[in-house]
Short mmCIF file of C-alpha atoms and ligand atoms in Angstrom, two decimals:
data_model
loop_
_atom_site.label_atom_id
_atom_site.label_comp_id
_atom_site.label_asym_id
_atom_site.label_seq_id
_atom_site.Cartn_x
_atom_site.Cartn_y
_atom_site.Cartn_z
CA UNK A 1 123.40 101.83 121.55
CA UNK A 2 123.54 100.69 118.37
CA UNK A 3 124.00 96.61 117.98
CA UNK A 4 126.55 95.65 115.55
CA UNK A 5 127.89 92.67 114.22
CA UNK A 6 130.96 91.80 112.62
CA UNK A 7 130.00 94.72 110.32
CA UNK A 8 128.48 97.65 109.87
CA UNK A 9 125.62 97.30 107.31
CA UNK A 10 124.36 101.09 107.38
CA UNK A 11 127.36 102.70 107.88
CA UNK A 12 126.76 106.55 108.12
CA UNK A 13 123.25 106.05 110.20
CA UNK A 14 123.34 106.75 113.90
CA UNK A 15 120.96 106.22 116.23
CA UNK A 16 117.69 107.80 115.03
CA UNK A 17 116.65 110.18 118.29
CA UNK A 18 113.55 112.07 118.98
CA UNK A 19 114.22 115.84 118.15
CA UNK A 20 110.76 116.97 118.15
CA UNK A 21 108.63 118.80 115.54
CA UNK A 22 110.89 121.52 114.86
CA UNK A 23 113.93 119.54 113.73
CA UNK A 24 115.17 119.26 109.92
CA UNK A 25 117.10 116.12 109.92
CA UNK A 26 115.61 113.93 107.97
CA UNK A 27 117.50 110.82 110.15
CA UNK A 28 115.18 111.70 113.78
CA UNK A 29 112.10 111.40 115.49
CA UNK A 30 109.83 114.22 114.65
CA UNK A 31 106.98 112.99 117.45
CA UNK A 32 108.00 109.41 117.93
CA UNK A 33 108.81 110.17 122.06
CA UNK A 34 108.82 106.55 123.23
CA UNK A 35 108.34 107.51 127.40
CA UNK A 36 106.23 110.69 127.03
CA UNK A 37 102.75 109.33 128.43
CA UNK A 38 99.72 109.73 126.29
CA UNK A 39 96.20 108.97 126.93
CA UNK A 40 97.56 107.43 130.41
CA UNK A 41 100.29 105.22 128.67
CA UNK A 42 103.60 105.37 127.68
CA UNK A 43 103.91 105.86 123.31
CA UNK A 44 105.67 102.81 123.38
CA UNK A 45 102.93 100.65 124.98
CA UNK A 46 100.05 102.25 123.03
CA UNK A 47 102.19 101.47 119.89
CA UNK A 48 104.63 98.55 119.92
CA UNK A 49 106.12 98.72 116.60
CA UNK A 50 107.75 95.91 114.68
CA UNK A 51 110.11 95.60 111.67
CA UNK A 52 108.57 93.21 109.35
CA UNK A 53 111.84 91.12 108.45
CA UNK A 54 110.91 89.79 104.87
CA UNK A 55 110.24 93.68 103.27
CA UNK A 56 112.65 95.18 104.91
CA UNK A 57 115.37 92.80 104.62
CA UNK A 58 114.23 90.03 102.24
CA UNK A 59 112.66 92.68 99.21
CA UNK A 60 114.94 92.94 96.63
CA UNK A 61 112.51 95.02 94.29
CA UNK A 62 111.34 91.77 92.39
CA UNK A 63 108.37 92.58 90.39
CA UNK A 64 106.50 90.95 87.72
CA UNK A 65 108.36 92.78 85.01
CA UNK A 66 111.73 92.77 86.10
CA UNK A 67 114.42 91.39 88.31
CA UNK A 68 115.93 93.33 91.63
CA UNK A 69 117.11 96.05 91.87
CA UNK A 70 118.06 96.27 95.18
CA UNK A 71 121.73 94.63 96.32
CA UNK A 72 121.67 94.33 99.95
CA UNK A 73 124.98 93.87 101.45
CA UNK A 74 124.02 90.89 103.63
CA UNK A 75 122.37 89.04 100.49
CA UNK A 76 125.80 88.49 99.14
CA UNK A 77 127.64 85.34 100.72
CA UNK A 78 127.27 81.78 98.71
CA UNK A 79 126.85 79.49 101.87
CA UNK A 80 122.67 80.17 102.51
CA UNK A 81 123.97 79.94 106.43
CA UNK A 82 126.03 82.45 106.67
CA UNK A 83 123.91 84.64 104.53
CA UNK A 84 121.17 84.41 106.93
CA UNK A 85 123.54 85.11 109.78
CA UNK A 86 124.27 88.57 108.01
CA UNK A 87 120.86 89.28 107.44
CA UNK A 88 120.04 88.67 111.07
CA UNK A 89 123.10 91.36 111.67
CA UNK A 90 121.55 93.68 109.49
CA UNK A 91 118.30 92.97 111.57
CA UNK A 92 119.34 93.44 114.65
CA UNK A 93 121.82 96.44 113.34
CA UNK A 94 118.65 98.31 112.02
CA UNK A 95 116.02 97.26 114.80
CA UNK A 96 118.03 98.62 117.29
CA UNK A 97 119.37 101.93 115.30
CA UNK A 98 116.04 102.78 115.00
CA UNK A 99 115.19 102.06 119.06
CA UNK A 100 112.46 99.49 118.24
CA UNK A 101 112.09 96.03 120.18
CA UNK A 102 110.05 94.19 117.88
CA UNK A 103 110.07 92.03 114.88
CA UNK A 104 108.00 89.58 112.82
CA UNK A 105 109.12 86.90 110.69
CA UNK A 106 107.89 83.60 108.14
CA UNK A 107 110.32 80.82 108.68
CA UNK A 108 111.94 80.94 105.76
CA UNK A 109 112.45 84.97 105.87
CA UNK A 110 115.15 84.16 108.60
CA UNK A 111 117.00 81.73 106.41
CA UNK A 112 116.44 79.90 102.95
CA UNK A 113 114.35 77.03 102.93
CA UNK A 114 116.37 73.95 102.27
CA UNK A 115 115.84 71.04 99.51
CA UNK A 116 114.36 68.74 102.01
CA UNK A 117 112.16 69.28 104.98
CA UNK A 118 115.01 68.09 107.03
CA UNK A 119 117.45 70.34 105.29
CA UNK A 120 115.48 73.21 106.05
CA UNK A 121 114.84 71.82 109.92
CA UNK A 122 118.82 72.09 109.93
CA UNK A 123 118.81 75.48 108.84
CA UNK A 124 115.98 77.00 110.94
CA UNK A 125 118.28 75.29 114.19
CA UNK A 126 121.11 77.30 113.05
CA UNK A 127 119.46 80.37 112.25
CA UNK A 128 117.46 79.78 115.52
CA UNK A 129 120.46 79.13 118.00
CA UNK A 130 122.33 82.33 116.03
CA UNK A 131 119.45 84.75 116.93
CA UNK A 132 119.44 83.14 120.84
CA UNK A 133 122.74 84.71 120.70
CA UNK A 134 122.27 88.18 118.93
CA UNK A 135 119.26 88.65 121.37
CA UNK A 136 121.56 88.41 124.39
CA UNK A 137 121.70 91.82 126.17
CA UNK A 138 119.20 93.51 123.68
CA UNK A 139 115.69 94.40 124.13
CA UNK A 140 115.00 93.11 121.05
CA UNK A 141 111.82 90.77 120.65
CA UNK A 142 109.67 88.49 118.31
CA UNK A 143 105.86 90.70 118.00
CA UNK A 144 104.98 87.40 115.92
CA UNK A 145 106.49 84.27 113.62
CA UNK A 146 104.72 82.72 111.13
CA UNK A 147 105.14 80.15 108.38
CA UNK A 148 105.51 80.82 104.93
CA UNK A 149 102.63 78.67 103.20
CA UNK A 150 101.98 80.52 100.01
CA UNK A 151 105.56 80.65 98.35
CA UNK A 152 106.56 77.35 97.31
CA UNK A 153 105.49 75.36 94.60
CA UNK A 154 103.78 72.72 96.42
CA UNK A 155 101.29 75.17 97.80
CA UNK A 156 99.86 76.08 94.81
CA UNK A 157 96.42 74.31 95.58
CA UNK A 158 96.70 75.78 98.95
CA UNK A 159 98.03 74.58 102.56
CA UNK A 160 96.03 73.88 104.97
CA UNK A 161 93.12 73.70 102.61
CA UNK A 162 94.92 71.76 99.83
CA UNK A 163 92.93 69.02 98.12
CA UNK A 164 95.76 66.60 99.53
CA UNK A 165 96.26 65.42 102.51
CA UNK A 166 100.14 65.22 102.06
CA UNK A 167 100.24 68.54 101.09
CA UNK A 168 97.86 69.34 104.45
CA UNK A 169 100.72 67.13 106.52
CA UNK A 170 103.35 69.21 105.10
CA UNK A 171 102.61 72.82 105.77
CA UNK A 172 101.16 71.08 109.32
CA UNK A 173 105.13 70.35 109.75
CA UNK A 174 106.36 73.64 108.35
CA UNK A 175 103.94 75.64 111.21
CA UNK A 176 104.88 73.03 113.87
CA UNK A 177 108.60 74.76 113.38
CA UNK A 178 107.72 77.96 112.54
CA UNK A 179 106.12 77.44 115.97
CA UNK A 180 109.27 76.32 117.42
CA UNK A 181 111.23 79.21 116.38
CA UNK A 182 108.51 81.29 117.85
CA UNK A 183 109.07 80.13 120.76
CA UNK A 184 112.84 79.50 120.95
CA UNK A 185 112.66 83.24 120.41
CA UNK A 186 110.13 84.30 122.84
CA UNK A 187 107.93 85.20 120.03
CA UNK A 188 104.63 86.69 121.84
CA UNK A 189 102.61 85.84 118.89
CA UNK A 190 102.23 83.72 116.18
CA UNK A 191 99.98 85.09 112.76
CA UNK A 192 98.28 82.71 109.72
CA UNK A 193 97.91 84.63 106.87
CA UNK A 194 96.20 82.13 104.15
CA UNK A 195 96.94 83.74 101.03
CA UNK A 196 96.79 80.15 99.57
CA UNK A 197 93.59 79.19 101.71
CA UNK A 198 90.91 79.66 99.10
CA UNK A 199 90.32 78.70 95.16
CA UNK A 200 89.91 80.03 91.67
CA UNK A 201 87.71 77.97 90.47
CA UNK A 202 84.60 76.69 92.40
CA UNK A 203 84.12 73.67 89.72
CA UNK A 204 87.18 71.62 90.98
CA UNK A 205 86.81 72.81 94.93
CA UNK A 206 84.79 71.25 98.06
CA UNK A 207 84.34 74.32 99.50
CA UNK A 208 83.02 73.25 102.74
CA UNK A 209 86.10 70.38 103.35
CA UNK A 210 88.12 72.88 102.52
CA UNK A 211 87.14 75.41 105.46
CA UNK A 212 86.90 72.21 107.59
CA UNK A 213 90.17 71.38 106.95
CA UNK A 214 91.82 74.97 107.50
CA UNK A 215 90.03 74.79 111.14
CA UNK A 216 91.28 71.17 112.25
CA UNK A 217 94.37 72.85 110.91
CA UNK A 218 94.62 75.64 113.17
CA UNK A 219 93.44 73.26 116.56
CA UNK A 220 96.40 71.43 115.43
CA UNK A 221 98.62 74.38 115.37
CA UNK A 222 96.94 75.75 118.75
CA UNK A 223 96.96 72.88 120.80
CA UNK A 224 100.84 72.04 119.72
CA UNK A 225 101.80 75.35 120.65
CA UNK A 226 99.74 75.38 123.88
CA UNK A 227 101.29 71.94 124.80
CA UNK A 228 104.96 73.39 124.40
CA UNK A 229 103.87 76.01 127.06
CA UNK A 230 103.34 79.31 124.44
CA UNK A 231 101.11 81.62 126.01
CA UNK A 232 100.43 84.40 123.28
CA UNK A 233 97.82 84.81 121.37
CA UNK A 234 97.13 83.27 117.46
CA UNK A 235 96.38 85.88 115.01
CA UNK A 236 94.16 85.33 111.71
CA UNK A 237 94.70 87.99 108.89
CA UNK A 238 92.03 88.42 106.94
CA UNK A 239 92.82 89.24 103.15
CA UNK A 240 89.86 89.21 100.54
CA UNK A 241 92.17 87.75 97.40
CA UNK A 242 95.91 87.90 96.22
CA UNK A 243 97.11 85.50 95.31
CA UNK A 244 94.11 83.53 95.21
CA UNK A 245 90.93 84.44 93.69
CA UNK A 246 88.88 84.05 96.73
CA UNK A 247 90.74 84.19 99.95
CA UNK A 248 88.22 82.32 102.80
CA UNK A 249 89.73 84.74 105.23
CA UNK A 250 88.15 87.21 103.14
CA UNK A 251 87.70 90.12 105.95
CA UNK A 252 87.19 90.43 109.77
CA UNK A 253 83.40 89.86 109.47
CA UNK A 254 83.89 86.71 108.07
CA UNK A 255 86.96 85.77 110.00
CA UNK A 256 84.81 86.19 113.69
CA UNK A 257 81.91 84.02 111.84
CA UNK A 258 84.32 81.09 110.75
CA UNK A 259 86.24 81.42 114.81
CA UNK A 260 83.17 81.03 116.31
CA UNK A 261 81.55 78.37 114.03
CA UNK A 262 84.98 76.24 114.88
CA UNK A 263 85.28 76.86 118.43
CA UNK A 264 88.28 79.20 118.16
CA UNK A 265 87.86 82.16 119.79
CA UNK A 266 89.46 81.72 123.14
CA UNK A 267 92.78 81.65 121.25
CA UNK A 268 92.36 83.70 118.28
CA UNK A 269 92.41 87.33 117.71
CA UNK A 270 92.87 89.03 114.34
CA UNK A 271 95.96 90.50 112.57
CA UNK A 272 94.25 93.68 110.45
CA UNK A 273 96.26 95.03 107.32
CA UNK A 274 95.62 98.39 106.09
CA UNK A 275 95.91 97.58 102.47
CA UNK A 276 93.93 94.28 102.94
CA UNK A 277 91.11 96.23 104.30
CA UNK A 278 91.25 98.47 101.43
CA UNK A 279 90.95 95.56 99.10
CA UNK A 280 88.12 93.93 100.70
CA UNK A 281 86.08 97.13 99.97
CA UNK A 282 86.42 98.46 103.52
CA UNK A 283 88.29 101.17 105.32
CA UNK A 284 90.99 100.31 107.79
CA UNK A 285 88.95 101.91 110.81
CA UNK A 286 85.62 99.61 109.14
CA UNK A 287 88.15 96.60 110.05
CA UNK A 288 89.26 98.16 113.15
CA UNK A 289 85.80 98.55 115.00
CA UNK A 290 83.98 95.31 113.93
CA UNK A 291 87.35 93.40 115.40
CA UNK A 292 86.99 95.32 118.54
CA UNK A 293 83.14 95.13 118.87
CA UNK A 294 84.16 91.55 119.08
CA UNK A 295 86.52 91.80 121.56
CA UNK A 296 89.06 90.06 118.71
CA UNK A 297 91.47 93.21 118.19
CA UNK A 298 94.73 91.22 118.46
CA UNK A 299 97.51 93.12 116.00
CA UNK A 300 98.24 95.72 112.95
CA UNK A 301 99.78 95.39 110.41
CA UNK A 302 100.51 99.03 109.14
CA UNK A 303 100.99 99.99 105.47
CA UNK A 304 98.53 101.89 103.20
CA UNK A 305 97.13 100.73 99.06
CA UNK A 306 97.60 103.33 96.67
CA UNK A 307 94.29 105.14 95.55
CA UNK A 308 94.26 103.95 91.98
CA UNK A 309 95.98 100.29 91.69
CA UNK A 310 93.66 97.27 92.73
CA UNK A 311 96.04 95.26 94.17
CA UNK A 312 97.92 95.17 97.73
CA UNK A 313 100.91 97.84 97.26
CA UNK A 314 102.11 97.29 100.88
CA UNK A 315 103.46 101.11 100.59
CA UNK A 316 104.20 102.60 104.60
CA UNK A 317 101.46 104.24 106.28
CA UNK A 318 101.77 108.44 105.58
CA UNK A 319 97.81 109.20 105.62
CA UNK A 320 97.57 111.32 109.11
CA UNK A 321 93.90 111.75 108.31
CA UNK A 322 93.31 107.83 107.92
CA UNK A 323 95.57 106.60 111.26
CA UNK A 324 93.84 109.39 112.90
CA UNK A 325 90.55 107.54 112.23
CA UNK A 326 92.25 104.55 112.80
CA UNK A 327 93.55 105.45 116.43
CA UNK A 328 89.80 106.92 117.45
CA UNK A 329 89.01 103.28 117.23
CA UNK A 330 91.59 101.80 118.91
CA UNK A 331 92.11 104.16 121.86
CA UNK A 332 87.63 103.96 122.45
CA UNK A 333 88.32 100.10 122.61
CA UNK A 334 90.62 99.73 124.84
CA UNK A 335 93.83 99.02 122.85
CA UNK A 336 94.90 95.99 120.88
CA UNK A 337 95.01 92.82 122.82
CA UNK A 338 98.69 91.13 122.93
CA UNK A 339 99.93 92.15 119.35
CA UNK A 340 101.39 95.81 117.89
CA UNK A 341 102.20 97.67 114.88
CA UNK A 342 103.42 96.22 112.40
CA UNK A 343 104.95 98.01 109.35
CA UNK A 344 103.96 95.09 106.82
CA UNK A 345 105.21 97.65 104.35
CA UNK A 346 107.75 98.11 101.88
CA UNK A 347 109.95 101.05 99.97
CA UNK A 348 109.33 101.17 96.52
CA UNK A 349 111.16 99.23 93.56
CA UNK A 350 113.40 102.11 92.84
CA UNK A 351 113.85 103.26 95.96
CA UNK A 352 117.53 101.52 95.89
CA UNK A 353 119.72 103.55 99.06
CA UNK A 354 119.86 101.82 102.43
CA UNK A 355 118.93 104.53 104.10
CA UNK A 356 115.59 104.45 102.40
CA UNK A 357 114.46 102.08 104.93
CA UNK A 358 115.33 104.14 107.52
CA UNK A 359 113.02 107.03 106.41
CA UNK A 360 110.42 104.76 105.39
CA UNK A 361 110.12 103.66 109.13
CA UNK A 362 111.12 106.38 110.33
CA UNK A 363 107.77 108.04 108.28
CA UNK A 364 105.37 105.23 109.52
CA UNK A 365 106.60 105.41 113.04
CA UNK A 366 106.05 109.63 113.04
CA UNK A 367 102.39 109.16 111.16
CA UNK A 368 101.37 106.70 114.00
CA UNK A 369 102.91 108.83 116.37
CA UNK A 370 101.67 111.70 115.54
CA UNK A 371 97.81 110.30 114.86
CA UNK A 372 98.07 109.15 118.54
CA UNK A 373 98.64 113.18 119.77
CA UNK A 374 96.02 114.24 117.81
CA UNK A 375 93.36 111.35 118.53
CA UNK A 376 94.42 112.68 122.16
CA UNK A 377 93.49 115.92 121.21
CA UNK A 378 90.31 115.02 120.07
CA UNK A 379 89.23 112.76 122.92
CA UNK A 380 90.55 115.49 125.71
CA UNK A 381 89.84 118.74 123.91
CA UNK A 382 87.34 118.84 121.94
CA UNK A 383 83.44 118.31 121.51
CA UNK A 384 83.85 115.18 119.43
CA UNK A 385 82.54 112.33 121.99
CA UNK A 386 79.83 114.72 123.06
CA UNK A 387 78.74 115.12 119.61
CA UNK A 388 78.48 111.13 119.41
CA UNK A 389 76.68 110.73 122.46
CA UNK A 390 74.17 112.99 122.23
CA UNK A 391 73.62 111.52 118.72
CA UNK A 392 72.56 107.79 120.70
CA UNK A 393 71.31 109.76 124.05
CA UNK A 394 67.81 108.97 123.35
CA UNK A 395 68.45 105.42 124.43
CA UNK A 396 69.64 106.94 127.57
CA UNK A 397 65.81 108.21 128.31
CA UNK A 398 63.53 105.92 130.07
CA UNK A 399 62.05 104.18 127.10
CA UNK A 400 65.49 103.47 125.15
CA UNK A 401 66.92 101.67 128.01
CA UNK A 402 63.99 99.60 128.35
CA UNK A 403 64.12 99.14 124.06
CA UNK A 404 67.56 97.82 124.83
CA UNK A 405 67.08 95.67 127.66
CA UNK A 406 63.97 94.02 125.59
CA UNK A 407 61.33 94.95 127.78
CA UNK A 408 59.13 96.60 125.50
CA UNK A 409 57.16 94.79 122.42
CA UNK A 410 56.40 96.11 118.71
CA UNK A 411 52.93 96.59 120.09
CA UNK A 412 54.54 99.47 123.13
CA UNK A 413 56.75 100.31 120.11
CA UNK A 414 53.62 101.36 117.83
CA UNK A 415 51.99 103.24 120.70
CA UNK A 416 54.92 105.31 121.47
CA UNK A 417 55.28 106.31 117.87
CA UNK A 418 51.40 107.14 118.03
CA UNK A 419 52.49 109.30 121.24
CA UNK A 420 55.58 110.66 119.40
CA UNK A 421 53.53 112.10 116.19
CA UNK A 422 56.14 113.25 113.42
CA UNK A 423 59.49 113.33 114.60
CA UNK A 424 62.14 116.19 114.37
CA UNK A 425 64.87 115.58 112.12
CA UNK A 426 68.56 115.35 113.43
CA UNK A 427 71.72 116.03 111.87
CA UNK A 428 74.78 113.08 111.81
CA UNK A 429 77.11 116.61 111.38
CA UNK A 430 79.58 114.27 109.61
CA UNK A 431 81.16 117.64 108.38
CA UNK A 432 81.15 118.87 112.02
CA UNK A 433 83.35 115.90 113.21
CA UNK A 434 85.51 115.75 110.22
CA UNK A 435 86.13 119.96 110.30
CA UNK A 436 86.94 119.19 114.69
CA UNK A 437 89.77 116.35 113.54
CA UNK A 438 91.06 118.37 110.72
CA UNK A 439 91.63 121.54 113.45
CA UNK A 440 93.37 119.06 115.82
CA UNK A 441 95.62 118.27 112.99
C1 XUL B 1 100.53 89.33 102.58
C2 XUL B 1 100.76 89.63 103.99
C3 XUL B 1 101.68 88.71 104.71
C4 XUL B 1 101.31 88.44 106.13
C5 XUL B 1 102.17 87.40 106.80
O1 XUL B 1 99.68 90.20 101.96
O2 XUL B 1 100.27 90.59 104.52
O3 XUL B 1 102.97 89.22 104.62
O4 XUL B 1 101.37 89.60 106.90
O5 XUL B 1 102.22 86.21 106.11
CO1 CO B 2 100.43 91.37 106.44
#
């Protein structure tokens, strides 16, 4: 059932129901079938989507060039309050029309940030003690909060890594409330995204005080959160640049090096965005596997770039081929630890109806969906793992096991490839594996 407030934002838009494959209506579930059990788990656990609340309720189609063009119902009352109060309607309205759970939020997505830090202290209260309410009854939960560190002015030298300590204090205060809400909420996670957290220019930065800083930083943030009894996990999300020049969470490689370096990695997992992947010159699935190699695979959040513009188009994800790649990864390691899938995403500029958000979720949700039945397929029904093994089984023989374990020397290497003679080519069949994913498809 539907959760409505004093009004009905998307008026027209029932309750978007699985129909299966066959159906035409635009407004269902193709193969989004929350309890059917896949790969020994419900859909729903293997993919715990969330509504990200500042695209999908907060993007009025601002871009460089021109002003919005999108005039959301709830955007329209003059006391800030109140117009957060029908955003969260339209939230929870939407969230639950669709059949999700989840959400994420920055602070000041949920309400305007005031002209004072104790203004906006006020207003996160409000907006905080409003959504205690709306949550009453519903399944509806926080995936993760974070704090907004990148919009306002006085982060323009960065946050956490500003060159001044005041500005280092006040984004400290900002995240110990974000934190608050998180919890107030039952938020199960809590994200830093540092899109502030590097520089432009290396003759005016410290680059080493800086990183210094942005991990004292984060054992602040930790250890405050851990102290007011949150349990979830902290998620980094690596980004290589935009808006700065050089983000230092620049992908997960170097985001596991800087954890470990600081001590960090009993608390820390990583957040990995399609698009940011993309820019940092890898694929999604690159991101994927070296995060869960690591044991670090904590959240997703879900979108795709476009194939010719540089720069982070946060469009939804509709590539089957690309989640199916994507969910090979995640299903070998084991799932994603604590976090979900989360459509960082948003419809395009001109795409101006109400119900485009609908479809646009309703398109991500299906693609993930449907990538997890075929990664099934795959797994259960085809050669594909076989193919992989046999490519490694020579380290199953005698010899490779001892190689791995570090029992033999370069010197018992050398005489076994005296033994060996010239060796027999063997094929990756690359072509092999992409034809058997293509035919599950
Ligand atoms: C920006 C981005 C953020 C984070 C949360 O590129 O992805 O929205 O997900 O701050
Ligand atoms: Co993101």
């Amino acid at each position: 059932m539907a959760i409505i407030g004093s009004k009905e934002y998307f008026k027209g838009i029932e309750d978007i129901k699985f129909e299966g494959k066959e159906s035409k209506n635009p407004l269902a579930y193709k193969y989004y079938s929350p309890n059917e059990m896949v790969l020994g788990k419900k859909m729903s656990e293997h993919l715990k989507f969330a509504v990200a609340y500042w695209h999908s309720f907060g993007n009025t189609g601002i871009d460089p060039f021109g002003t919005k063009t999108k005039n959301f119902p709830w955007n329209n009352h003059e006391d800030p309050i109140q117009r957060a109060k029908d955003k969260m309607d339209a939230a929870f309205e939407f969230i639950s029309k669709l059949g999700l759970e989840y959400f994420c939020f920055h602070d000041f997505d949920l309400i305007e940030e005031g002209n004072t830090l104790f203004a906006s202290e006020h207003r996160l209260r409000s907006i905080t003690e409003y959504g205690q309410q709306k949550r009453k009854g519903t399944p509806i939960k926080i995936l993760w909060g974070t704090a907004n560190l990148f919009s306002h002015p006085r982060y323009m030298n960065g946050a956490a890594t500003n060159p001044d300590f005041n500005v280092v204090a006040y984004a400290s205060a900002q995240v110990k409330n974000a934190i608050d809400v998180t919890i107030a909420l039952e938020g199960e996670n809590y994200v830093f995204w540092g899109g502030r957290e590097g520089y432009t220019s290396l003759l005016n930065t410290k680059m080493k005080k800086e990183i210094d800083h942005l991990a004292q930083f984060l054992h602040n943030a930790k250890d405050y959160a851990r102290s007011q009894g949150f349990k979830g996990h902290f998620f980094i999300e690596p980004k290589p640049a935009e808006p700065s020049k050089h983000q230092y969470d620049f992908d997960t490689a170097t985001v596991i090096g800087f954890l470990n370096q600081y001590e960090l990695t009993d608390d820390f997992r990583i957040n990995i965005e399609v698009n940011h992947a993309t820019l940092a010159g890898h694929t999604f699935q690159h991101e994927l596997q070296v995060a869960a190699d690591a044991n670090m695979l904590g959240s997703i959040d879900a979108n795709r770039g476009d194939y010719q513009n540089g720069w982070d188009t946060d469009q939804f994800p509709t590539n089957i081929g690309e989640i199916v790649e994507a969910m090979l990864v995640i299903v070998q390691n084991g799932g994603i630890q604590g976090g979900g899938v989360n459509f960082d995403a948003k419809t395009r500029r001109n795409s101006t109806d109400l119900a485009d958000i609908f479809y646009s979720h309703i398109g991500g949700i299906d693609t993930f969906s449907r990538a997890l039945l075929i990664t099934e397929k795959v797994i259960n029904h085809t050669d594909f793992l076989n193919i992989i093994n046999k490519r490694y089984s020579s380290f199953d023989t005698e010899k490779g096991k001892a190689f791995e374990k570090g029992t033999l020397d370069l010197s018992d290497l050398h005489q076994i490839a005296h033994d060996n003679g010239e060796l027999k080519q063997s094929s990756g069949k690359q072509e092999l594996l992409e034809n058997i994913i293509n035919d599950c498809i």
